[in-house]
Coordinates of C-alpha atoms in Angstrom, one line a residue:
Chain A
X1 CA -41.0 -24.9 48.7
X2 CA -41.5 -28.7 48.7
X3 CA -44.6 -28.3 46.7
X4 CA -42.4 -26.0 43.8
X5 CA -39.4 -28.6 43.4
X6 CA -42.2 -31.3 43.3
X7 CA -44.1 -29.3 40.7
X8 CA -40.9 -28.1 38.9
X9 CA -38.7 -31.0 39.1
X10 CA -39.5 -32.0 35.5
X11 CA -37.9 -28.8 34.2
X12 CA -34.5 -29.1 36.4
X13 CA -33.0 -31.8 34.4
X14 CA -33.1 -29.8 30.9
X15 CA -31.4 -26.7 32.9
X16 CA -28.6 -28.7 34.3
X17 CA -28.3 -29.9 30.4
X18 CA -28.9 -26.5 29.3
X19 CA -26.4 -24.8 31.7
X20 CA -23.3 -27.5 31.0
X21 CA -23.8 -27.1 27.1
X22 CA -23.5 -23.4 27.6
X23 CA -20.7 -24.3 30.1
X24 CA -18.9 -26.2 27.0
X25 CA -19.4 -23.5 24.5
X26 CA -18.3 -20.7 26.6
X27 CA -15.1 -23.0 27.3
X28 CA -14.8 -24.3 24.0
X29 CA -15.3 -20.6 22.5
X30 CA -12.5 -19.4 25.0
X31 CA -10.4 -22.0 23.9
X32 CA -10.8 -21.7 19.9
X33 CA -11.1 -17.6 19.3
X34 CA -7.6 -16.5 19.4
X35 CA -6.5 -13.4 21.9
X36 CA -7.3 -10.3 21.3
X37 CA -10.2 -11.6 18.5
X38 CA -12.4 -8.3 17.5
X39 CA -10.2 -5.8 19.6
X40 CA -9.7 -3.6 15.9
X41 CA -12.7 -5.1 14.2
X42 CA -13.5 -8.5 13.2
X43 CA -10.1 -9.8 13.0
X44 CA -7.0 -10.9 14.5
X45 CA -5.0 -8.4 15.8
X46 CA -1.8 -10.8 15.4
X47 CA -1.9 -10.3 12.0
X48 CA -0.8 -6.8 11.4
X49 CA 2.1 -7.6 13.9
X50 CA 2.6 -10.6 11.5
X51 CA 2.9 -8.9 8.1
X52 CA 5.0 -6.2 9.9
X53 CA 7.6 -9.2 10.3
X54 CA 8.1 -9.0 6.5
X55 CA 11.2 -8.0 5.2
X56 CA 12.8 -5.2 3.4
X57 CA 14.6 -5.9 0.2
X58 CA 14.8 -1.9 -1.1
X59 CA 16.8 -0.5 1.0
X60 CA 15.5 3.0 0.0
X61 CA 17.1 6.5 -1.1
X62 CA 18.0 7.9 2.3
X63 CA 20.1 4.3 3.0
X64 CA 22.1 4.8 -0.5
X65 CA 23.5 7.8 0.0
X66 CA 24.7 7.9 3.6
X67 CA 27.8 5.9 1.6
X68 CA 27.0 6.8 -1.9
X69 CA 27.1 10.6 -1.3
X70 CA 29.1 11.6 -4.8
X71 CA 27.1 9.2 -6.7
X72 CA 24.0 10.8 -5.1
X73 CA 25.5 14.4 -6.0
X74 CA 26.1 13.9 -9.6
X75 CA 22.6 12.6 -9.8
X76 CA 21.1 14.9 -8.1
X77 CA 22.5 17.7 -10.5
X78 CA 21.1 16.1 -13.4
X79 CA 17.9 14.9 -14.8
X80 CA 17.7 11.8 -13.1
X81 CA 18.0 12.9 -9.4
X82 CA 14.2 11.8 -9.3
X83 CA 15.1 8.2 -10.0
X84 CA 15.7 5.9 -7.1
X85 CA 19.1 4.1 -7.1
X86 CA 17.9 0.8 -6.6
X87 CA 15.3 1.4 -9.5
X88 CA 18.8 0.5 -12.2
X89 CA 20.8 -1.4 -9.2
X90 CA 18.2 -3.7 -8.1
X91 CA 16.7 -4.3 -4.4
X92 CA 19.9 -3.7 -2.4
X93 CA 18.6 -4.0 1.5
X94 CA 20.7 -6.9 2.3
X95 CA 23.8 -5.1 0.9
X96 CA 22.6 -1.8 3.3
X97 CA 22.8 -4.0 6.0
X98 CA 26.2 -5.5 5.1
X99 CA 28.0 -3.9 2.7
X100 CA 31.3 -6.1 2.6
X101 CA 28.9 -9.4 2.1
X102 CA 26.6 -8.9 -0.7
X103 CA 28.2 -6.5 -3.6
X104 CA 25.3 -5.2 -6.2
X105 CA 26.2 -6.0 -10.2
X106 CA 26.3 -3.6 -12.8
X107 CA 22.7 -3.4 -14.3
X108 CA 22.7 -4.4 -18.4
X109 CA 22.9 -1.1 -20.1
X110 CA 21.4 -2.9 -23.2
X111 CA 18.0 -3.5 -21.6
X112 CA 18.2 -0.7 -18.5
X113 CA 17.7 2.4 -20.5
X114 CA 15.5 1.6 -23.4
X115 CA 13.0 0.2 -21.0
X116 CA 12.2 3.7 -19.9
X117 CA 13.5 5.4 -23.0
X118 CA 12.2 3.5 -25.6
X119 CA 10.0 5.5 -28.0
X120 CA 5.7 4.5 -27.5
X121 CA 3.3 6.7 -28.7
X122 CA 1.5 6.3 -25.4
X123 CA 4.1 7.8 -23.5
X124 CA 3.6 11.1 -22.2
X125 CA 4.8 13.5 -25.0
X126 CA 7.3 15.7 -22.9
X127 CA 9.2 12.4 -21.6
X128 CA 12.8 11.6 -23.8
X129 CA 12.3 9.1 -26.0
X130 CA 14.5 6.9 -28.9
X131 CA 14.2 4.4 -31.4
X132 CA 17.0 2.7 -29.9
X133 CA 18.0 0.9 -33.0
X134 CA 18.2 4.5 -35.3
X135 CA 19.5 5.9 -32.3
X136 CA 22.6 4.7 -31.6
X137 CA 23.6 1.7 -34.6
X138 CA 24.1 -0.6 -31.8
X139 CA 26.5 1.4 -29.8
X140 CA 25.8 1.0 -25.7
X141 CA 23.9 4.3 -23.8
X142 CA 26.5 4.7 -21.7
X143 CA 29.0 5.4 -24.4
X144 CA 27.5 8.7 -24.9
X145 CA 25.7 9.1 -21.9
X146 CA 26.4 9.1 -18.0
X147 CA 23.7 7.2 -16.5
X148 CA 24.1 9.1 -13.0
X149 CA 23.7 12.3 -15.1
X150 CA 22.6 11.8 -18.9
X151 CA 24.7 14.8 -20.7
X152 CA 26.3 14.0 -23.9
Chain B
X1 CA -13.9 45.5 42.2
X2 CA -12.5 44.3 45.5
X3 CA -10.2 41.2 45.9
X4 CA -11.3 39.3 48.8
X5 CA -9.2 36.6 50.8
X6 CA -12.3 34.3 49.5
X7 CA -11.5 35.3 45.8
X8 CA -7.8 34.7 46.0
X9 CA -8.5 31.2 47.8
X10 CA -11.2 30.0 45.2
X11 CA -9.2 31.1 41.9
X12 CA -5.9 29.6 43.4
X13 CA -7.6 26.2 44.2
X14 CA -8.4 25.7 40.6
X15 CA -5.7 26.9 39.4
X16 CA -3.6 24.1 41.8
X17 CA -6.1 21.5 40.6
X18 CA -5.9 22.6 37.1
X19 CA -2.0 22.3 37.2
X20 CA -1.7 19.0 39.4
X21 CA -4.0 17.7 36.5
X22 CA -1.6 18.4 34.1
X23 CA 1.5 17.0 36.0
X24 CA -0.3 14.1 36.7
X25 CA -1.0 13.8 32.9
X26 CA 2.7 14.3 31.9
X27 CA 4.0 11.7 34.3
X28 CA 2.0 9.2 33.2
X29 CA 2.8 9.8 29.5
X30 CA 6.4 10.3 30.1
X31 CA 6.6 7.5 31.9
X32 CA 5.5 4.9 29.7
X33 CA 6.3 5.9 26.3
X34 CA 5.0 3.6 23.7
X35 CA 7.0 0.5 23.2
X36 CA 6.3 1.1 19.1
X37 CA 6.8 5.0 17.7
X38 CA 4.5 3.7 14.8
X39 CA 0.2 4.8 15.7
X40 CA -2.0 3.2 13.6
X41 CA -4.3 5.8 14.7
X42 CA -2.2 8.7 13.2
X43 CA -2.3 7.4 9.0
X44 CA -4.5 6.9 6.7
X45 CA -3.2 5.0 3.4
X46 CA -4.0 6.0 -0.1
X47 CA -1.9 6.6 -3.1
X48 CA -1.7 8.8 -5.8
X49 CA -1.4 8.1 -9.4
X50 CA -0.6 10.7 -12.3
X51 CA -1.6 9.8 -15.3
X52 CA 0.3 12.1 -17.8
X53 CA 3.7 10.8 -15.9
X54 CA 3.2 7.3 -16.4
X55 CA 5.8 5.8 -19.2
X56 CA 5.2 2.3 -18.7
X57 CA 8.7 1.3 -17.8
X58 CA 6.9 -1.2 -15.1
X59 CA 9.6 -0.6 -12.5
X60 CA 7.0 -1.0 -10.0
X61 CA 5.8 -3.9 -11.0
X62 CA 9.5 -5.2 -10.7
X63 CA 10.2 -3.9 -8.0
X64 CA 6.5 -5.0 -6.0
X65 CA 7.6 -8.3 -7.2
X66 CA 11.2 -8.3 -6.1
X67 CA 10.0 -7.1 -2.2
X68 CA 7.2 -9.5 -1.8
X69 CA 8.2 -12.3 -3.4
X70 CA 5.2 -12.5 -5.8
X71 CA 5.2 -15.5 -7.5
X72 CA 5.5 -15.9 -10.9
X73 CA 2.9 -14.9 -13.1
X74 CA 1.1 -13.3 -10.7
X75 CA 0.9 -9.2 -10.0
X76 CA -0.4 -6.7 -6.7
X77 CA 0.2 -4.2 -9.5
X78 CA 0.2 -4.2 -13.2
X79 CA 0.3 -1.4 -15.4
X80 CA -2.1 -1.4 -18.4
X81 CA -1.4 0.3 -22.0
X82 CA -4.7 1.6 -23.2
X83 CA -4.8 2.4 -27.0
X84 CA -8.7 4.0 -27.2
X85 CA -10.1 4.9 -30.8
X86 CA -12.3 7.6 -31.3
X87 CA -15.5 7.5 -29.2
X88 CA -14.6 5.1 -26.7
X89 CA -15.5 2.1 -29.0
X90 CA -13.6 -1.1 -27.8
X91 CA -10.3 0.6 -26.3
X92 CA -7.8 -1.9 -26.7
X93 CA -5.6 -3.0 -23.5
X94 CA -2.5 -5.0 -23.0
X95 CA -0.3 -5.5 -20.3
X96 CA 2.2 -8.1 -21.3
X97 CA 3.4 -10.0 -18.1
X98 CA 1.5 -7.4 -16.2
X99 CA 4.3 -5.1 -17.8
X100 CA 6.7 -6.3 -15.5
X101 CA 9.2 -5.8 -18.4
X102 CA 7.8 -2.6 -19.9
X103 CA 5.9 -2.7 -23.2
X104 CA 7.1 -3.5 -26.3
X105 CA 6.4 -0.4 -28.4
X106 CA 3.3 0.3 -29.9
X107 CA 2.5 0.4 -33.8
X108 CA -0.8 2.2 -33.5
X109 CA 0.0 6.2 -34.0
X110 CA -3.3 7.0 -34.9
X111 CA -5.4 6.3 -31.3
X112 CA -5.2 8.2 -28.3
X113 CA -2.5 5.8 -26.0
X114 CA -1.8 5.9 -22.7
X115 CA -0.7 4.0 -19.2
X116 CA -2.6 3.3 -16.3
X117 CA -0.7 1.4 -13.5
X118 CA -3.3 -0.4 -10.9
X119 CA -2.9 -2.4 -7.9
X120 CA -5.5 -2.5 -5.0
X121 CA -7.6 0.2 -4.1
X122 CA -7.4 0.2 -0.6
X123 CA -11.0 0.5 -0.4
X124 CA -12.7 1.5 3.0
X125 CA -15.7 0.1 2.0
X126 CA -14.3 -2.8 0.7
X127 CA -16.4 -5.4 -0.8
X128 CA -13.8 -8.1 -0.3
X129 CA -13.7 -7.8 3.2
X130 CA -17.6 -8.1 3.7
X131 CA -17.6 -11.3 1.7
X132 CA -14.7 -13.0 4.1
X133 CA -16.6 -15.7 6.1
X134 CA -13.8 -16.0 8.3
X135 CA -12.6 -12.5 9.5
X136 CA -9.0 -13.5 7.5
X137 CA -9.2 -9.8 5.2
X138 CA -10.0 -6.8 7.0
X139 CA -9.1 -3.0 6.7
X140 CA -6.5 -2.3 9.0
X141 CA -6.8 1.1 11.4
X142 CA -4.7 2.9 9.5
X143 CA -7.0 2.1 6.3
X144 CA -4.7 -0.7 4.4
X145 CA -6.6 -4.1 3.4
X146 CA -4.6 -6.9 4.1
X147 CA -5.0 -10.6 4.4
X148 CA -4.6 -12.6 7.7
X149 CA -2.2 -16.0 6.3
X150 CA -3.3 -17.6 9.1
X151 CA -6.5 -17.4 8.8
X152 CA -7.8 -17.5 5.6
X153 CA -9.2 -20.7 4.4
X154 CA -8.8 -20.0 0.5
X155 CA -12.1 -20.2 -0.2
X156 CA -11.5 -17.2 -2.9
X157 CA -14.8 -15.8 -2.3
X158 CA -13.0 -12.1 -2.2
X159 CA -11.1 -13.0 -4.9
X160 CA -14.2 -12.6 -6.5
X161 CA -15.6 -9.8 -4.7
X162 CA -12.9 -7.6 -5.7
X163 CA -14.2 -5.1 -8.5
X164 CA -10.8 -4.1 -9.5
X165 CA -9.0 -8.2 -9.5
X166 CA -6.6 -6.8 -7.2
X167 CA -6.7 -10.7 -5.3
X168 CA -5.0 -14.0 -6.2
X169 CA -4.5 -17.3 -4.9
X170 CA -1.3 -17.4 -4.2
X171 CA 0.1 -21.4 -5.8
X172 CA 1.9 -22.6 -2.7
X173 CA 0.2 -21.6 0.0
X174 CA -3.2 -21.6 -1.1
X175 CA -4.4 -18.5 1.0
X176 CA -5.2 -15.4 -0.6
X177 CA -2.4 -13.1 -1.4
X178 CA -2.7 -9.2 -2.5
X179 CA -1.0 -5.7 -2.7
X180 CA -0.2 -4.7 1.0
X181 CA 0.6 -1.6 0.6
X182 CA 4.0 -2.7 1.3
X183 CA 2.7 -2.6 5.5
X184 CA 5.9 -3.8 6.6
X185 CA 7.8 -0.8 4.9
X186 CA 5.3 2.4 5.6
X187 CA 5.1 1.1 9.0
X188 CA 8.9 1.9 9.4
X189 CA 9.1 5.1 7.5
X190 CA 9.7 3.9 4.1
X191 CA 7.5 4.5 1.2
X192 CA 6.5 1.5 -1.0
X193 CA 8.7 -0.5 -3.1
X194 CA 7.0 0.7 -6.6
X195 CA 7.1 4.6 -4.7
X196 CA 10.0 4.1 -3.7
X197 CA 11.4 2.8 -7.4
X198 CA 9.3 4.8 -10.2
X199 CA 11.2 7.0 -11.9
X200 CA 9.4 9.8 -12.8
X201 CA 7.6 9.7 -9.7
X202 CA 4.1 8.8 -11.0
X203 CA 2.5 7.4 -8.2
X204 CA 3.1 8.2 -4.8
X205 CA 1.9 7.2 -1.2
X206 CA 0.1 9.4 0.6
X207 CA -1.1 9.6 4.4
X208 CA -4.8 11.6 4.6
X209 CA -4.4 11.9 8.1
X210 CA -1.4 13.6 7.6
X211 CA -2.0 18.0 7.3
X212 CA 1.5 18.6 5.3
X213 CA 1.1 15.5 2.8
X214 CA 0.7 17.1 -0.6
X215 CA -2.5 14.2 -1.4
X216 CA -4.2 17.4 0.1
X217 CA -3.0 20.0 -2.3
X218 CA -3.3 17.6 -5.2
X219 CA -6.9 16.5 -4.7
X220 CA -7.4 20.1 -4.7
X221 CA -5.9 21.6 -7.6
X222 CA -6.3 18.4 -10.3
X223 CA -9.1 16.6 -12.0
X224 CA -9.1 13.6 -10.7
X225 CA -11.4 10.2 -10.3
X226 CA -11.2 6.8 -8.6
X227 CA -11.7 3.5 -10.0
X228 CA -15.4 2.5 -10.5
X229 CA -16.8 5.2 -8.2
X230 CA -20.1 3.7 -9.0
X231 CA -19.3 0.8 -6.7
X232 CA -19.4 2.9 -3.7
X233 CA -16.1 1.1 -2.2
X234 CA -14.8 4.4 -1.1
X235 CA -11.1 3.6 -3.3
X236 CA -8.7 5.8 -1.5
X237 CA -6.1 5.7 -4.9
X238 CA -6.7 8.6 -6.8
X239 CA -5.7 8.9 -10.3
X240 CA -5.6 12.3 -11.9
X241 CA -6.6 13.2 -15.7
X242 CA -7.9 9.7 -16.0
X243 CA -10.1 8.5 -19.4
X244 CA -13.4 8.0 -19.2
X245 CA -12.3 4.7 -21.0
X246 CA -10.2 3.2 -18.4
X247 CA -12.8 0.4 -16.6

């Protein structure tokens, strides 16, 4: 034994080094990766909890009509029952939470229904289309039409 | 056959064991139910985009904007008017302010003309999340690719990786920013915000994982292609009747 630490004792010096910069990184390491590093894959697992966080601002169909429920008849008789409410009202979330606080406008008839309506050849053929300005002289859609349910 | 006492005794003793097996399992699932009804292990993301239903109206694009806050001049999805002559020779495409307006109508009558929205791919091979140096992009288990704020270093290495230019920097906070497949909605229920708000419902989120979700009946019955299959990024947004054109 005395003749092995006299023989070795050259090499004990480096381990001690060797074992207190491992020491360093392994506390270091622990100390830098953040929890629950690689439990999904290489990432942090914080994250999707993060982006979760984000909020709503369209309220969504089912959320309209639990108030809106003869608005969301008359639509839903007509050709635009497909067509979200808050696709020509705007993002309305805030006003689902609180109705009383945060009261939606009227969208601009002049620039709501030509944007979908407008006449472009690439369009699919089936889909109504106008040349807004032969269409009507001027006059607003909703003279003619009912947005909820577009029948002359 | 005989039924011995032996026989009774050996068939009832695992039929006991069997049962206090399963009591044991339901108490400890009805116990602790899971603090979050959402399982990422339970979806699958994609979408699915119809070609022939597209108008152009750029609702979504609106509307992605509007719920994400994307800044100004800056899209997760765009919609693209393709006007292709004959032949495939130099299709011309526009997307004015990423169509976030619409279109303004076209004067060419004489080329085949149509749309083609496009946001991220949701690749599960995704090239931009290999590049990442820093494990800040990464596909999430229920197959969305989404961008840690944290911990990207804006280095814009996937930005470039991307095949489709689905990735920005976003100006203020200099980290990477991209379609999320509106997470925080589809986690809750809700479809995404350009689902949610195109009108003749062109594209539409689907769930592979899920057995009643029509993605299933419509991969089956349409002609349909991804994005630069060529790539090999396995793009789980499916457009059917697409041009050979569209790049």
């Amino acid at each position: 034994m005395q003749k092995f630490i006299r023989d070795s004792g050259h090499l004990i010096r480096p381990a001690i080094v060797l074992l207190a910069g491992l020491g360093l990184f392994m506390v270091i390491r622990a100390a830098v990766v953040p929890k629950g590093f690689g439990q999904y894959g290489h990432y942090r697992p914080g994250a999707l909890a993060a982006i979760r966080q984000h909020p709503v601002a369209y309220a969504g169909q089912g959320a309209c009509v639990l108030c809106h429920d003869e608005e969301g008849k008359v639509r839903a008789s007509g050709k635009h029952a497909h067509v979200a409410c808050e696709t020509c009202h705007g993002p309305l979330a805030k006003h689902a939470d609180d109705p009383g606080a945060n009261i939606p406008k009227l969208p601009t008839v002049a620039t709501l229904c030509v944007r979908c309506h407008e006449k472009d050849t690439a369009k699919p053929k089936t889909f109504p289309q106008v040349v807004s300005t032969e269409h009507s002289g001027g006059m607003a859609c909703n003279q003619c039409h009912k947005p909820h349910n577009p029948q002359l | 056959m005989e039924i011995t006492r032996r026989d009774i005794l050996s068939v009832g003793g695992k039929l006991l064991m069997i049962a206090s097996v399963g009591a044991t399992f339901e108490q400890i699932t009805g116990a602790k139910p899971p603090p979050d009804s959402y399982r990422m292990a339970s979806h699958w993301w994609g979408m699915i985009i119809d070609i022939d239903k597209c108008i152009g109206c750029g609702n979504c694009v609106h509307a992605c904007s509007n719920e994400n806050q994307v800044p100004k001049d800056y899209f997760r999805t765009w919609v693209e008017r393709y006007e292709v002559p004959e032949g495939y020779v130099n299709p011309r495409v526009s997307s004015p302010q990423g169509a976030i307006d619409g279109f303004p109508p076209s004067k060419q009558t004489s080329l085949k003309s149509f749309f083609v929205p496009k946001l991220c791919n949701q690749c599960a091979d995704s090239p931009c999340v290999q590049v990442c140096p820093v494990g800040a992009t990464f596909v999430s288990p229920d197959g969305v690719v989404l961008v840690d704020q944290d911990y990207c270093l804006g280095c814009r290495y996937c930005v470039q990786a991307c095949p489709y230019g689905c990735r920005y920097l976003h100006p203020e906070t200099e980290t990477v920013d991209k379609c999320t497949l509106c997470y925080h909605r589809i986690t809750q229920g809700l479809t995404t915000a350009c689902c949610e708000n195109c009108p003749t419902g062109a594209r539409q989120l689907v769930d592979f994982k899920n057995p009643n979700d029509p993605v299933h009946e419509f991969l089956r019955n349409n002609k349909v292609a991804v994005l630069k299959p060529n790539m090999a990024t396995g793009a789980k947004v499916y457009y059917k009747n697409l041009d050979g054109s569209v790049r």
